[in-house]
Amino acid sequence: MASVLFPRQSRIAIIVLGLTLASVQLTAASRSSASTQEKALRILFVDVEGGQATLFVTPAGQSLLIDAGWPDNDGRDADRIVAATKRAGISKIDYVLITHFHTDHVGGLPQLVAQIPVGTVIDHGDNRESTDAPTVQSWHAYQELLTAKKVKRLSLKPGDRLPVKGIETTVISSDGAVIDHALPGAGQNNAACKTAEHFPLDQTENLRSLGTLIIFGKLRILDLGDLTRDKEYELVCPSNKLGRFDIYIVSHHGWYQSNSSVFVNAIAPRVAIMDNGAKKGGTPSAWEIIEKSPRLEDLWQLHFSDEGGPAHNVATEFIANPEGPDAGHDLELTAWPDGRFDVTNSRTQITKHYPAR
Ligand SMILES: [Zn+2]
């Protein structure tokens, strides 16, 4: 190094100058990454073992959790959601959207509310499935939270917007009804409807799922909870009311009762993220439909699907929790208004970048 040419005093001065320059550069770098982070939407896909718990934190600092996982297990799912809120830097959850009253979606809510303040719960209206004991039990626990005024309640119907700041939202489905008009930019005739399979009406809470379109800048994100194939058909036939999506939060944990080919091919996501468990969701037929959909770049899975086996699972780097002991790893998506986004596997800490299209 050139320092050999300078006396000791000068060498020290050069080192100090160098350190100062380095620290200026570091500060500038951290400032720019902080400002980039400020504009980003973060979505954390919490592993609740085949239930749903998807946490959105908007650049406006508001939070929306779609579903709260399972009850019991010593509060496992509530613990995992709270850990995700800490990673996201929030100390309360502004809105918890309950897609429907099945136990894997609403069951964990009482344990969650006991651990972290929750502002408002958003739902499709009252539970309609009175024949399934765990669902009825979860519904009663939900009503107790409302009676005790632990949370406020907001019930929404198709076409309504969520009051979350920092993202634009439209309710697509609620309580068995779906939007009756095409979304802006959508409405194209769907030729595949002519030969599409017809499915009988689901008789459970699944078809009542509160489904939401989320727009963030140029990005379109779809979450329909466990909405079933009969309702998917209404959304994309005879014309595609929804249009195409950048990110599809795979319905029903990747189960065959949702994810019909006429629907998945119409919404044609770039990236699909599946909240399956090792033994729940990730049905081979549904997995194949998503994998072969026309614009798909990647499918990410919260778990290796035992049912899928070697032929119907993605490569291990796209799976948060592969075969073996389960550590409850998450997937995290960071999105920017210009349409870029990243997906990070919390197990490997490897991030894949998706440029704007
Ligand atoms: Zn479910």
CSV table of C-alpha atoms and ligand atoms in Angstrom, one decimal:
chain,number,residue,atom,x,y,z
A,1,MET,CA,0.0,0.0,0.0
A,2,ALA,CA,1.1,3.6,-0.6
A,3,SER,CA,1.3,4.3,3.1
A,4,VAL,CA,4.9,3.3,3.1
A,5,LEU,CA,5.7,6.6,1.4
A,6,PHE,CA,4.3,8.6,4.3
A,7,PRO,CA,5.6,9.3,7.8
A,8,ARG,CA,3.7,7.8,10.7
A,9,GLN,CA,1.6,11.0,11.4
A,10,SER,CA,0.4,11.2,7.8
A,11,ARG,CA,-0.4,7.4,7.8
A,12,ILE,CA,-2.6,7.9,10.8
A,13,ALA,CA,-4.3,10.9,9.2
A,14,ILE,CA,-4.9,8.8,6.0
A,15,ILE,CA,-6.3,5.9,8.1
A,16,VAL,CA,-8.6,8.3,10.0
A,17,LEU,CA,-9.7,9.9,6.7
A,18,GLY,CA,-10.3,6.5,5.2
A,19,LEU,CA,-12.4,5.4,8.2
A,20,THR,CA,-14.4,8.6,8.0
A,21,LEU,CA,-15.1,8.1,4.3
A,22,ALA,CA,-16.1,4.5,4.9
A,23,SER,CA,-18.5,5.5,7.7
A,24,VAL,CA,-20.0,8.2,5.4
A,25,GLN,CA,-20.5,5.5,2.7
A,26,LEU,CA,-22.0,3.1,5.2
A,27,THR,CA,-24.4,5.8,6.5
A,28,ALA,CA,-25.4,6.7,3.0
A,29,ALA,CA,-26.0,3.0,2.2
A,30,SER,CA,-28.1,2.4,5.3
A,31,ARG,CA,-30.0,5.7,4.7
A,32,SER,CA,-30.8,4.6,1.2
A,33,SER,CA,-31.8,1.1,2.3
A,34,ALA,CA,-34.0,2.6,5.0
A,35,SER,CA,-35.8,4.9,2.6
A,36,THR,CA,-36.2,1.9,0.2
A,37,GLN,CA,-37.7,-0.1,3.1
A,38,GLU,CA,-40.0,2.8,3.9
A,39,LYS,CA,-41.7,2.6,0.5
A,40,ALA,CA,-41.9,-1.2,0.6
A,41,LEU,CA,-44.9,-3.4,1.4
A,42,ARG,CA,-43.8,-6.4,3.5
A,43,ILE,CA,-45.8,-9.7,3.5
A,44,LEU,CA,-44.8,-12.4,5.9
A,45,PHE,CA,-46.2,-15.8,5.3
A,46,VAL,CA,-46.2,-17.3,8.8
A,47,ASP,CA,-46.0,-21.1,9.0
A,48,VAL,CA,-49.1,-22.3,10.8
A,49,GLU,CA,-48.9,-25.9,9.6
A,50,GLY,CA,-51.6,-25.9,6.9
A,51,GLY,CA,-53.7,-23.0,8.2
A,52,GLN,CA,-53.4,-19.4,7.1
A,53,ALA,CA,-51.7,-16.4,8.7
A,54,THR,CA,-50.4,-13.8,6.3
A,55,LEU,CA,-49.1,-10.5,7.7
A,56,PHE,CA,-49.1,-7.3,5.6
A,57,VAL,CA,-47.2,-4.3,6.8
A,58,THR,CA,-47.8,-1.3,4.6
A,59,PRO,CA,-45.4,1.6,3.9
A,60,ALA,CA,-47.9,3.8,5.8
A,61,GLY,CA,-47.1,1.6,8.9
A,62,GLN,CA,-50.4,-0.1,9.1
A,63,SER,CA,-50.8,-3.9,9.5
A,64,LEU,CA,-53.3,-6.4,8.2
A,65,LEU,CA,-53.2,-10.0,9.2
A,66,ILE,CA,-55.2,-12.4,7.0
A,67,ASP,CA,-56.3,-15.1,9.4
A,68,ALA,CA,-54.8,-16.3,12.7
A,69,GLY,CA,-54.0,-20.0,12.3
A,70,TRP,CA,-55.0,-22.8,14.6
A,71,PRO,CA,-55.9,-22.8,18.3
A,72,ASP,CA,-54.2,-25.0,21.0
A,73,ASN,CA,-50.7,-26.4,20.6
A,74,ASP,CA,-49.7,-24.1,23.6
A,75,GLY,CA,-50.4,-21.1,21.5
A,76,ARG,CA,-47.9,-22.1,18.8
A,77,ASP,CA,-49.5,-20.2,16.0
A,78,ALA,CA,-50.1,-17.0,18.0
A,79,ASP,CA,-46.4,-17.2,19.1
A,80,ARG,CA,-45.3,-17.5,15.5
A,81,ILE,CA,-47.5,-14.6,14.4
A,82,VAL,CA,-46.2,-12.4,17.3
A,83,ALA,CA,-42.6,-13.3,16.3
A,84,ALA,CA,-43.4,-12.1,12.8
A,85,THR,CA,-44.8,-8.8,14.1
A,86,LYS,CA,-41.5,-8.3,15.9
A,87,ARG,CA,-39.5,-9.0,12.8
A,88,ALA,CA,-41.7,-6.5,11.0
A,89,GLY,CA,-41.2,-3.9,13.7
A,90,ILE,CA,-44.8,-3.5,14.8
A,91,SER,CA,-46.2,-3.7,18.3
A,92,LYS,CA,-49.9,-4.0,17.4
A,93,ILE,CA,-52.0,-5.4,14.6
A,94,ASP,CA,-54.4,-2.8,13.1
A,95,TYR,CA,-56.7,-5.2,11.3
A,96,VAL,CA,-57.2,-9.0,11.4
A,97,LEU,CA,-59.2,-10.2,8.4
A,98,ILE,CA,-60.9,-13.6,9.1
A,99,THR,CA,-61.6,-15.2,5.7
A,100,HIS,CA,-64.0,-17.7,7.2
A,101,PHE,CA,-64.8,-19.4,10.5
A,102,HIS,CA,-62.9,-22.7,10.0
A,103,THR,CA,-60.5,-23.5,12.9
A,104,ASP,CA,-57.3,-23.2,10.8
A,105,HIS,CA,-58.2,-19.6,10.0
A,106,VAL,CA,-59.9,-18.1,13.1
A,107,GLY,CA,-58.9,-20.6,15.8
A,108,GLY,CA,-55.7,-18.9,16.8
A,109,LEU,CA,-57.4,-15.5,17.3
A,110,PRO,CA,-58.1,-15.6,21.0
A,111,GLN,CA,-54.5,-16.6,21.8
A,112,LEU,CA,-53.3,-13.9,19.5
A,113,VAL,CA,-55.4,-11.2,21.1
A,114,ALA,CA,-54.1,-12.3,24.5
A,115,GLN,CA,-50.6,-11.5,23.4
A,116,ILE,CA,-50.7,-8.4,21.2
A,117,PRO,CA,-53.3,-5.6,20.7
A,118,VAL,CA,-55.6,-6.0,17.8
A,119,GLY,CA,-57.6,-3.1,16.5
A,120,THR,CA,-60.4,-4.3,14.2
A,121,VAL,CA,-61.5,-7.8,13.0
A,122,ILE,CA,-62.9,-7.9,9.4
A,123,ASP,CA,-65.2,-10.8,8.4
A,124,HIS,CA,-67.9,-11.9,6.0
A,125,GLY,CA,-70.7,-11.8,8.5
A,126,ASP,CA,-71.8,-14.6,10.9
A,127,ASN,CA,-70.7,-18.2,10.7
A,128,ARG,CA,-73.0,-20.2,8.5
A,129,GLU,CA,-71.8,-23.7,9.2
A,130,SER,CA,-73.6,-25.0,12.3
A,131,THR,CA,-73.0,-28.7,11.8
A,132,ASP,CA,-69.2,-28.8,12.3
A,133,ALA,CA,-68.3,-28.8,16.0
A,134,PRO,CA,-64.8,-27.3,15.8
A,135,THR,CA,-66.2,-24.5,13.5
A,136,VAL,CA,-69.0,-23.7,16.0
A,137,GLN,CA,-66.5,-23.7,18.9
A,138,SER,CA,-64.3,-21.3,17.0
A,139,TRP,CA,-67.3,-19.1,16.2
A,140,HIS,CA,-68.3,-19.0,19.9
A,141,ALA,CA,-64.7,-18.0,20.9
A,142,TYR,CA,-64.8,-15.2,18.3
A,143,GLN,CA,-68.1,-13.9,19.6
A,144,GLU,CA,-66.7,-13.9,23.1
A,145,LEU,CA,-63.9,-11.6,21.9
A,146,LEU,CA,-66.5,-9.2,20.4
A,147,THR,CA,-68.7,-9.3,23.5
A,148,ALA,CA,-65.7,-8.6,25.8
A,149,LYS,CA,-64.9,-5.6,23.4
A,150,LYS,CA,-61.4,-7.0,22.9
A,151,VAL,CA,-61.7,-6.1,19.2
A,152,LYS,CA,-63.9,-4.0,17.0
A,153,ARG,CA,-65.8,-5.7,14.1
A,154,LEU,CA,-66.3,-4.8,10.5
A,155,SER,CA,-68.3,-7.1,8.1
A,156,LEU,CA,-67.7,-6.5,4.4
A,157,LYS,CA,-69.4,-7.5,1.1
A,158,PRO,CA,-68.1,-7.7,-2.4
A,159,GLY,CA,-67.0,-4.4,-3.9
A,160,ASP,CA,-66.2,-2.9,-0.4
A,161,ARG,CA,-62.8,-1.6,0.5
A,162,LEU,CA,-60.7,-2.4,3.5
A,163,PRO,CA,-59.8,0.6,5.6
A,164,VAL,CA,-56.1,-0.2,5.6
A,165,LYS,CA,-53.8,2.7,4.7
A,166,GLY,CA,-50.9,2.2,2.2
A,167,ILE,CA,-52.6,-0.4,0.0
A,168,GLU,CA,-55.7,-0.3,-2.3
A,169,THR,CA,-58.1,-3.2,-1.7
A,170,THR,CA,-61.3,-4.5,-3.1
A,171,VAL,CA,-63.4,-7.3,-1.6
A,172,ILE,CA,-63.9,-10.0,-4.3
A,173,SER,CA,-66.0,-12.5,-2.4
A,174,SER,CA,-67.9,-12.6,0.8
A,175,ASP,CA,-70.5,-14.9,2.4
A,176,GLY,CA,-71.0,-16.8,-0.8
A,177,ALA,CA,-71.4,-13.7,-3.1
A,178,VAL,CA,-68.8,-12.6,-5.6
A,179,ILE,CA,-68.3,-9.3,-7.4
A,180,ASP,CA,-70.8,-8.8,-10.1
A,181,HIS,CA,-68.7,-6.7,-12.4
A,182,ALA,CA,-65.2,-6.8,-13.9
A,183,LEU,CA,-62.4,-5.1,-12.1
A,184,PRO,CA,-60.7,-2.1,-14.0
A,185,GLY,CA,-58.7,-3.5,-16.9
A,186,ALA,CA,-60.3,-7.0,-16.7
A,187,GLY,CA,-63.5,-8.4,-18.2
A,188,GLN,CA,-61.9,-10.3,-21.2
A,189,ASN,CA,-64.0,-13.2,-22.6
A,190,ASN,CA,-62.6,-16.5,-21.3
A,191,ALA,CA,-62.6,-19.1,-24.1
A,192,ALA,CA,-61.6,-21.9,-21.6
A,193,CYS,CA,-65.1,-21.6,-19.9
A,194,LYS,CA,-66.7,-23.6,-22.8
A,195,THR,CA,-64.9,-26.8,-21.8
A,196,ALA,CA,-64.4,-26.1,-18.1
A,197,GLU,CA,-65.6,-28.6,-15.6
A,198,HIS,CA,-68.5,-27.6,-13.4
A,199,PHE,CA,-68.4,-28.2,-9.7
A,200,PRO,CA,-71.3,-28.5,-7.2
A,201,LEU,CA,-71.8,-25.7,-4.7
A,202,ASP,CA,-69.6,-26.2,-1.6
A,203,GLN,CA,-71.8,-26.6,1.5
A,204,THR,CA,-69.2,-25.3,4.1
A,205,GLU,CA,-67.7,-22.0,5.3
A,206,ASN,CA,-65.1,-22.3,2.5
A,207,LEU,CA,-67.3,-20.8,-0.2
A,208,ARG,CA,-68.1,-17.9,2.1
A,209,SER,CA,-64.4,-16.9,2.3
A,210,LEU,CA,-63.8,-13.2,2.3
A,211,GLY,CA,-61.5,-12.8,-0.7
A,212,THR,CA,-59.5,-9.7,-1.4
A,213,LEU,CA,-57.7,-8.0,-4.3
A,214,ILE,CA,-54.7,-6.0,-3.0
A,215,ILE,CA,-53.1,-3.4,-5.2
A,216,PHE,CA,-49.7,-1.9,-4.3
A,217,GLY,CA,-48.4,0.5,-6.9
A,218,LYS,CA,-48.1,-1.6,-10.1
A,219,LEU,CA,-48.5,-4.9,-8.2
A,220,ARG,CA,-51.7,-7.0,-8.0
A,221,ILE,CA,-52.0,-9.5,-5.3
A,222,LEU,CA,-54.9,-12.0,-4.7
A,223,ASP,CA,-56.0,-13.7,-1.6
A,224,LEU,CA,-59.3,-15.7,-1.6
A,225,GLY,CA,-58.9,-17.7,1.6
A,226,ASP,CA,-60.3,-21.1,1.0
A,227,LEU,CA,-62.8,-20.1,-1.8
A,228,THR,CA,-63.9,-23.2,-3.6
A,229,ARG,CA,-63.9,-24.1,-7.3
A,230,ASP,CA,-67.7,-23.4,-7.8
A,231,LYS,CA,-67.0,-19.7,-6.8
A,232,GLU,CA,-63.8,-19.6,-8.8
A,233,TYR,CA,-65.8,-20.4,-11.9
A,234,GLU,CA,-68.2,-17.4,-11.2
A,235,LEU,CA,-65.2,-15.1,-11.0
A,236,VAL,CA,-63.6,-16.0,-14.3
A,237,CYS,CA,-66.5,-17.2,-16.5
A,238,PRO,CA,-67.9,-16.4,-19.0
A,239,SER,CA,-65.5,-13.5,-18.7
A,240,ASN,CA,-62.5,-13.0,-16.4
A,241,LYS,CA,-63.7,-10.4,-13.9
A,242,LEU,CA,-60.3,-10.4,-12.0
A,243,GLY,CA,-57.6,-10.1,-14.7
A,244,ARG,CA,-54.1,-11.3,-14.1
A,245,PHE,CA,-52.0,-11.2,-11.0
A,246,ASP,CA,-48.4,-10.7,-10.0
A,247,ILE,CA,-48.7,-12.6,-6.7
A,248,TYR,CA,-51.3,-15.3,-5.9
A,249,ILE,CA,-51.6,-16.4,-2.3
A,250,VAL,CA,-52.7,-20.0,-3.2
A,251,SER,CA,-56.3,-20.7,-2.1
A,252,HIS,CA,-57.1,-23.4,0.4
A,253,HIS,CA,-53.4,-24.3,1.1
A,254,GLY,CA,-53.2,-25.8,-2.4
A,255,TRP,CA,-56.0,-28.2,-2.0
A,256,TYR,CA,-57.8,-29.7,-5.1
A,257,GLN,CA,-61.2,-28.3,-3.9
A,258,SER,CA,-59.9,-24.9,-5.0
A,259,ASN,CA,-57.4,-24.0,-7.7
A,260,SER,CA,-59.4,-25.2,-10.8
A,261,SER,CA,-57.5,-24.9,-14.0
A,262,VAL,CA,-60.0,-22.5,-15.6
A,263,PHE,CA,-59.4,-20.2,-12.6
A,264,VAL,CA,-55.6,-20.5,-12.2
A,265,ASN,CA,-55.0,-20.1,-16.0
A,266,ALA,CA,-57.2,-17.0,-16.0
A,267,ILE,CA,-55.5,-15.2,-13.1
A,268,ALA,CA,-52.1,-16.4,-14.5
A,269,PRO,CA,-49.9,-15.3,-11.6
A,270,ARG,CA,-46.1,-14.7,-11.9
A,271,VAL,CA,-45.5,-16.0,-8.5
A,272,ALA,CA,-47.6,-18.2,-6.3
A,273,ILE,CA,-47.1,-18.7,-2.6
A,274,MET,CA,-48.7,-21.8,-1.0
A,275,ASP,CA,-49.5,-21.9,2.7
A,276,ASN,CA,-49.6,-25.7,2.9
A,277,GLY,CA,-48.6,-28.0,5.8
A,278,ALA,CA,-46.7,-31.2,5.5
A,279,LYS,CA,-49.9,-33.2,5.7
A,280,LYS,CA,-52.5,-30.5,4.6
A,281,GLY,CA,-52.9,-29.0,1.2
A,282,GLY,CA,-50.5,-29.3,-1.7
A,283,THR,CA,-52.6,-31.8,-3.5
A,284,PRO,CA,-50.7,-33.1,-6.6
A,285,SER,CA,-53.5,-32.2,-9.1
A,286,ALA,CA,-53.8,-28.6,-7.8
A,287,TRP,CA,-50.0,-28.3,-7.6
A,288,GLU,CA,-49.7,-29.3,-11.2
A,289,ILE,CA,-52.3,-26.8,-12.3
A,290,ILE,CA,-50.4,-24.0,-10.6
A,291,GLU,CA,-47.0,-25.2,-11.8
A,292,LYS,CA,-48.2,-25.4,-15.4
A,293,SER,CA,-50.1,-22.1,-15.4
A,294,PRO,CA,-49.1,-19.9,-18.4
A,295,ARG,CA,-47.1,-17.1,-16.7
A,296,LEU,CA,-45.8,-18.8,-13.6
A,297,GLU,CA,-42.2,-17.9,-12.8
A,298,ASP,CA,-42.1,-19.6,-9.4
A,299,LEU,CA,-44.2,-21.5,-6.9
A,300,TRP,CA,-43.0,-21.2,-3.3
A,301,GLN,CA,-44.3,-23.6,-0.5
A,302,LEU,CA,-44.3,-23.2,3.2
A,303,HIS,CA,-43.9,-26.9,3.5
A,304,PHE,CA,-42.8,-30.0,1.6
A,305,SER,CA,-46.1,-31.8,0.9
A,306,ASP,CA,-45.9,-35.4,1.9
A,307,GLU,CA,-48.8,-36.2,-0.5
A,308,GLY,CA,-46.9,-34.6,-3.3
A,309,GLY,CA,-43.8,-36.7,-2.9
A,310,PRO,CA,-40.7,-36.1,-5.1
A,311,ALA,CA,-42.8,-35.5,-8.2
A,312,HIS,CA,-45.1,-32.8,-6.9
A,313,ASN,CA,-43.0,-30.5,-4.8
A,314,VAL,CA,-40.8,-27.6,-5.9
A,315,ALA,CA,-37.0,-27.5,-5.5
A,316,THR,CA,-35.9,-27.4,-1.8
A,317,GLU,CA,-34.7,-23.8,-2.0
A,318,PHE,CA,-38.3,-22.7,-2.7
A,319,ILE,CA,-39.6,-24.6,0.4
A,320,ALA,CA,-39.5,-22.9,3.8
A,321,ASN,CA,-39.9,-26.2,5.7
A,322,PRO,CA,-38.6,-29.2,3.8
A,323,GLU,CA,-38.9,-32.8,5.1
A,324,GLY,CA,-37.6,-33.4,8.6
A,325,PRO,CA,-38.0,-31.6,11.9
A,326,ASP,CA,-40.2,-28.6,11.6
A,327,ALA,CA,-38.7,-25.3,12.7
A,328,GLY,CA,-41.7,-23.1,11.6
A,329,HIS,CA,-39.8,-21.1,8.9
A,330,ASP,CA,-41.5,-18.3,7.0
A,331,LEU,CA,-41.5,-16.9,3.6
A,332,GLU,CA,-41.3,-13.2,3.2
A,333,LEU,CA,-42.2,-11.0,0.3
A,334,THR,CA,-41.0,-7.4,0.0
A,335,ALA,CA,-42.7,-5.3,-2.8
A,336,TRP,CA,-42.0,-1.9,-4.2
A,337,PRO,CA,-44.6,0.4,-5.9
A,338,ASP,CA,-42.8,0.2,-9.3
A,339,GLY,CA,-43.6,-3.5,-9.5
A,340,ARG,CA,-40.3,-5.1,-8.3
A,341,PHE,CA,-40.5,-7.6,-5.5
A,342,ASP,CA,-38.3,-10.0,-3.6
A,343,VAL,CA,-39.1,-13.3,-1.9
A,344,THR,CA,-36.9,-14.5,1.0
A,345,ASN,CA,-36.9,-18.0,2.4
A,346,SER,CA,-36.2,-17.5,6.2
A,347,ARG,CA,-34.6,-20.9,6.5
A,348,THR,CA,-31.9,-20.3,3.9
A,349,GLN,CA,-31.9,-16.4,4.1
A,350,ILE,CA,-31.7,-16.5,0.3
A,351,THR,CA,-33.7,-13.9,-1.6
A,352,LYS,CA,-34.9,-14.1,-5.2
A,353,HIS,CA,-35.5,-10.9,-6.9
A,354,TYR,CA,-38.3,-10.4,-9.4
A,355,PRO,CA,-38.0,-7.4,-11.7
A,356,ALA,CA,-41.0,-5.2,-12.6
A,357,ARG,CA,-42.9,-6.4,-15.7
B,1,ZN,ZN,-58.1,-23.6,5.5
